[in-house]
C-alpha positions as a LaTeX table, in Angstrom:
\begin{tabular}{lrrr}
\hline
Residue & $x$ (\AA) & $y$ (\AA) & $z$ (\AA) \\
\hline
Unk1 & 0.00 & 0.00 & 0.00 \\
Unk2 & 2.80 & 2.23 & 0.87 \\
Unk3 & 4.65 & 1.87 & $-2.43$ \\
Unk4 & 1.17 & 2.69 & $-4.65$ \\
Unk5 & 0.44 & 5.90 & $-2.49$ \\
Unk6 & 4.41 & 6.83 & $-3.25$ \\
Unk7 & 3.86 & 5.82 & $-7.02$ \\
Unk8 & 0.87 & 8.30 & $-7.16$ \\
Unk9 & 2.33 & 10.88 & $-5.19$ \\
Unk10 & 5.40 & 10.55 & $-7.60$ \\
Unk11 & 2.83 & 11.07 & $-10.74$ \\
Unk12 & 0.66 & 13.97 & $-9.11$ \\
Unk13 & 4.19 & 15.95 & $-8.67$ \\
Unk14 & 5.65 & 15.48 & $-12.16$ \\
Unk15 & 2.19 & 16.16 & $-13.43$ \\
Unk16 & 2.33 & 19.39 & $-11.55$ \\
Unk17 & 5.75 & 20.40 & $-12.79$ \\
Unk18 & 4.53 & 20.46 & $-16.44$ \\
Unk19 & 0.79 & 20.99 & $-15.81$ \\
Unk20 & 1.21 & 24.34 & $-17.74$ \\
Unk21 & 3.45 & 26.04 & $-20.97$ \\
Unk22 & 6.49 & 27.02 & $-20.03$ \\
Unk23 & 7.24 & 30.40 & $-19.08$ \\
Unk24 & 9.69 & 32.82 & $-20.33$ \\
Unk25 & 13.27 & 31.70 & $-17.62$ \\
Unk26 & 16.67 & 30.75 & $-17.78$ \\
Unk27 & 16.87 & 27.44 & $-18.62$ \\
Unk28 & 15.95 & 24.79 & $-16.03$ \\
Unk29 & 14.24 & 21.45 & $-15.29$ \\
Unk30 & 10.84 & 22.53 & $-17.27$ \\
Unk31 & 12.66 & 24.14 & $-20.17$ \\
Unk32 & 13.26 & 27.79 & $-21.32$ \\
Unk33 & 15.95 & 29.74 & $-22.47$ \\
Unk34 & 19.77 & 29.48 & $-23.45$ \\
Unk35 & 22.43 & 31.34 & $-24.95$ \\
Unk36 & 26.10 & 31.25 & $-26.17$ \\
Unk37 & 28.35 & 34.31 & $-27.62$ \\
Unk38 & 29.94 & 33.58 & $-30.28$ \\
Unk39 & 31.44 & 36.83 & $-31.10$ \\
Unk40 & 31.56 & 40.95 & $-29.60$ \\
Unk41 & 28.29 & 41.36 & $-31.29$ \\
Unk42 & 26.92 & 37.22 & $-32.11$ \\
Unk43 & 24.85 & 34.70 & $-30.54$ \\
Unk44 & 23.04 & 31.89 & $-30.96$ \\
Unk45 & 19.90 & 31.50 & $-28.86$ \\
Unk46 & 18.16 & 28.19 & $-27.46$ \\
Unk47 & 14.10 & 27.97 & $-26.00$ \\
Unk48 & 12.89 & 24.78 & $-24.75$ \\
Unk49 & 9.56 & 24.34 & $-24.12$ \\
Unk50 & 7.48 & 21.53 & $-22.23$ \\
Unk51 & 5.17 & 19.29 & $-23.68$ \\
Unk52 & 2.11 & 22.29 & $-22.88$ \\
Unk53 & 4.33 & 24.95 & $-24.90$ \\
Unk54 & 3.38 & 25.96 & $-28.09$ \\
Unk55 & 5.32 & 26.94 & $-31.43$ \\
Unk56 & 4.39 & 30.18 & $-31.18$ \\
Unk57 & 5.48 & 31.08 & $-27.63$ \\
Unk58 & 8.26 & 29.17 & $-28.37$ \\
Unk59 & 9.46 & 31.23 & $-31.01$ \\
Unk60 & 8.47 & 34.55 & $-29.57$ \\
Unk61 & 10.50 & 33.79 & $-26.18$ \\
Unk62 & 13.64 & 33.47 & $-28.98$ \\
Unk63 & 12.93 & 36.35 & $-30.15$ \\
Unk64 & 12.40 & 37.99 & $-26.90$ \\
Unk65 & 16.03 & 36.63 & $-25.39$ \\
Unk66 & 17.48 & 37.85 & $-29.19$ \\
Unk67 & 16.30 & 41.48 & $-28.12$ \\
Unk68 & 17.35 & 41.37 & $-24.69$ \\
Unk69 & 20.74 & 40.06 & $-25.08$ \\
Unk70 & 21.31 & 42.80 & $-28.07$ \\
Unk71 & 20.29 & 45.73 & $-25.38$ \\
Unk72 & 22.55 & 43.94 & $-22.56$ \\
Unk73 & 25.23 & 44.33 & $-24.94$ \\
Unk74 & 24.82 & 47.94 & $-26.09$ \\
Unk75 & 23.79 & 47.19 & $-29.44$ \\
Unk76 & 19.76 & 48.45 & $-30.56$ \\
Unk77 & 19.16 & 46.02 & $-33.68$ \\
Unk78 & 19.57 & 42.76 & $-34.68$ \\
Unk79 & 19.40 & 40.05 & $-37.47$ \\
Unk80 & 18.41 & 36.34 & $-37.38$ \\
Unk81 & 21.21 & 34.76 & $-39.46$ \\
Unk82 & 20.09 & 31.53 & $-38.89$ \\
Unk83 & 16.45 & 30.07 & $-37.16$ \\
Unk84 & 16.23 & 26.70 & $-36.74$ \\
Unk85 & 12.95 & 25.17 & $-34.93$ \\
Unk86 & 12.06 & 20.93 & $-34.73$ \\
Unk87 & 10.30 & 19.42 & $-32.12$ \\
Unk88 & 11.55 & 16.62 & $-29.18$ \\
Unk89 & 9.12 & 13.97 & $-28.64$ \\
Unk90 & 8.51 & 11.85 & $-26.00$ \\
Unk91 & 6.09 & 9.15 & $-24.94$ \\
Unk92 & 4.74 & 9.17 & $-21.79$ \\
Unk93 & 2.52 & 6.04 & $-19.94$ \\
Unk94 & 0.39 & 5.74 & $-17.25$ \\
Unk95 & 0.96 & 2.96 & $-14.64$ \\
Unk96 & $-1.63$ & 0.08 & $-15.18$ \\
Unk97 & $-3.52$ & $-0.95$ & $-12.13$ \\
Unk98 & $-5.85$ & $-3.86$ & $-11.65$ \\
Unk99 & $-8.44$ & $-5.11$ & $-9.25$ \\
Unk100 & $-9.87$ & $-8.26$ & $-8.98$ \\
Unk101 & $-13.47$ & $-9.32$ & $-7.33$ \\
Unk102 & $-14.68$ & $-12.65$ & $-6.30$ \\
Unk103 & $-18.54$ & $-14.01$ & $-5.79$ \\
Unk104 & $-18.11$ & $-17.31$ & $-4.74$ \\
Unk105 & $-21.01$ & $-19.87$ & $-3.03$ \\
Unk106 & $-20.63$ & $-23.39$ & $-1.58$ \\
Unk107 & $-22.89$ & $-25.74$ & $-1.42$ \\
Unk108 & $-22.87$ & $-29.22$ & $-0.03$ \\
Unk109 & $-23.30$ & $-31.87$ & 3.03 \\
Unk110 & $-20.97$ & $-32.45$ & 5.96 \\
Unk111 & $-20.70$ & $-35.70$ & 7.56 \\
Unk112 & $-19.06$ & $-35.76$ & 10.69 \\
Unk113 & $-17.70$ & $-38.78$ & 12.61 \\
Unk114 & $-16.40$ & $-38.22$ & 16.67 \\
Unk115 & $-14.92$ & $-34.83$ & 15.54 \\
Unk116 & $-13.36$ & $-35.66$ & 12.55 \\
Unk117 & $-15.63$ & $-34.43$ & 9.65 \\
Unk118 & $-15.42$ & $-34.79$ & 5.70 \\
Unk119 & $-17.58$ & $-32.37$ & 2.92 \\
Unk120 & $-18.50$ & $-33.16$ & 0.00 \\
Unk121 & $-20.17$ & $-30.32$ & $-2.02$ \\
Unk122 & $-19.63$ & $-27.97$ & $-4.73$ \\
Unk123 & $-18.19$ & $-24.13$ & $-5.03$ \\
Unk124 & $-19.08$ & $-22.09$ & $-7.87$ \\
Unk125 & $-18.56$ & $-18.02$ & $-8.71$ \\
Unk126 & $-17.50$ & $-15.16$ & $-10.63$ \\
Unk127 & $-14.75$ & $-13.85$ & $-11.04$ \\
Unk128 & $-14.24$ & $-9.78$ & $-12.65$ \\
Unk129 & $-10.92$ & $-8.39$ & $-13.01$ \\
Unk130 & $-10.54$ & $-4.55$ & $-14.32$ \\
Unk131 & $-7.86$ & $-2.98$ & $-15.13$ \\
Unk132 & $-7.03$ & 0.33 & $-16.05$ \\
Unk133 & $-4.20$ & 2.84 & $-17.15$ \\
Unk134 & $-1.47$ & 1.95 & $-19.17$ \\
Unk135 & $-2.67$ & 4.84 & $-21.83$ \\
Unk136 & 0.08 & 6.24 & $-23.53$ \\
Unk137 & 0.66 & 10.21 & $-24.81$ \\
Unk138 & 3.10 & 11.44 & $-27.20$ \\
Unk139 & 4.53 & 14.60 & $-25.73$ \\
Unk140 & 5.65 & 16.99 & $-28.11$ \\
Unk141 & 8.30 & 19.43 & $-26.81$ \\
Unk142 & 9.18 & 22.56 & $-29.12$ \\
Unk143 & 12.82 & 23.46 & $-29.79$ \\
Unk144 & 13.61 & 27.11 & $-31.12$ \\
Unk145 & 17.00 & 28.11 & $-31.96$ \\
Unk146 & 18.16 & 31.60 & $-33.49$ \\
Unk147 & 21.86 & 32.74 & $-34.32$ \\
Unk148 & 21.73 & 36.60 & $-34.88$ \\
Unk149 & 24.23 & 39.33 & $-35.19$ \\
Unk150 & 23.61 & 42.75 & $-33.19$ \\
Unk151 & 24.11 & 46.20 & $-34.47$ \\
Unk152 & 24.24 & 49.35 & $-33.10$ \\
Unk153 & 22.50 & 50.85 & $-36.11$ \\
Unk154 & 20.08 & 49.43 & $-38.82$ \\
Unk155 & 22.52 & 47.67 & $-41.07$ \\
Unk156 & 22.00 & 47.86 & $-44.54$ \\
Unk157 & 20.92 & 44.34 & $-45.14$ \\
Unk158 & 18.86 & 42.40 & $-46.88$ \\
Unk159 & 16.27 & 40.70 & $-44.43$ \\
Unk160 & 14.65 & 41.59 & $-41.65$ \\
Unk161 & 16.05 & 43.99 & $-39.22$ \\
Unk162 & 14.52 & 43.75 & $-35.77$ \\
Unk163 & 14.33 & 46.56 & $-33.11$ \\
Unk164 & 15.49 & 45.31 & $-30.09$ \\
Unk165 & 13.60 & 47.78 & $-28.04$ \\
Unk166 & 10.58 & 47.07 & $-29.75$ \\
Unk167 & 10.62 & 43.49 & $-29.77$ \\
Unk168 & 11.56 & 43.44 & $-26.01$ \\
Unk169 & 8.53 & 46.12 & $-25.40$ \\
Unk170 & 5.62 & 44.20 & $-28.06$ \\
Unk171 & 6.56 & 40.63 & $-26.50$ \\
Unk172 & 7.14 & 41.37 & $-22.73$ \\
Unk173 & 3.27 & 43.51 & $-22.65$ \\
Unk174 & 2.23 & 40.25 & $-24.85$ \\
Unk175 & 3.20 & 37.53 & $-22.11$ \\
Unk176 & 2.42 & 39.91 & $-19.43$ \\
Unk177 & 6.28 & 39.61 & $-18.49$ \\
Unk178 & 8.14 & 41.93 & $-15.29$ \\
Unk179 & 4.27 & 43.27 & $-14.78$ \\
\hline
\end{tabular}
């Protein structure tokens, strides 16, 4: 009894780490963001999402850590050299569980001899076994990935040029982020 009230408790906390998207971090147990400089003014930025993250908050949390890392480094605009997105997938199932019931009658005659007895007779019943769990889920985790180069003005080319300031300002009132 003790180790199926463990095994639930175990399930009810993992399903409580990832019972929602997640949100815009550093990068820890239940996802979010990563970075690494490659140059002065380059970087290649990483969101991982859980299994209740979708690819749009994915890729706007990228975009979000782009802007922010070209303002902590004194730069104003950036490009995306490079985006990359895919998805890690996972299959998660339940424990099965099963539970057995018994209706069972005898019937029959004793015969007993100076305390010493014998039966003869006949037991019939039902037996009704259910079992449940063992569902499975495919868990699909989104990956975002972005390499851009920072400027400190607009750069002459071709592409998109992003405003750090106003990417930081349109996607932090979006998620309702530092509010």
């Amino acid at each position: 009894m003790k180790t199926r009230t463990r095994t639930y408790f175990a399930i009810a906390g993992a399903l409580a780490l990832t019972a929602c998207a997640t949100q815009y971090q550093p990068r820890g147990m239940t996802g979010g963001f990563s970075e690494t400089q490659l140059g002065p003014n380059a970087f290649t930025v990483t969101f991982k999402g859980n299994g209740y993250t979708d690819f749009d908050r994915a890729t706007d949390f990228t975009l979000l850590r782009s802007a922010e890392l070209t303002l902590g480094s004194g730069f104003r605009y950036f490009v995306i050299v490079d985006a990359n997105s895919w998805q890690q997938m996972a299959v998660m199932t339940t424990p099965t569980h099963t539970t057995t019931t018994l209706d069972a009658s005898t019937t029959g005659t004793l015969n007993s001899y100076g305390g010493v007895g014998t039966f003869r007779g006949t037991t019939t019943g039902t037996a009704r076994s259910t079992t449940w769990g063992g569902n499975s889920f495919l868990i699909q985790k989104p990956r975002t990935s972005n390499t851009i180069v920072c400027f400190a003005q607009p750069p002459q080319a071709v592409g998109m040029v992003y405003d750090a300031e106003f990417v930081r300002t349109a996607l932090t009132a979006k998620y309702h982020i530092g509010q």
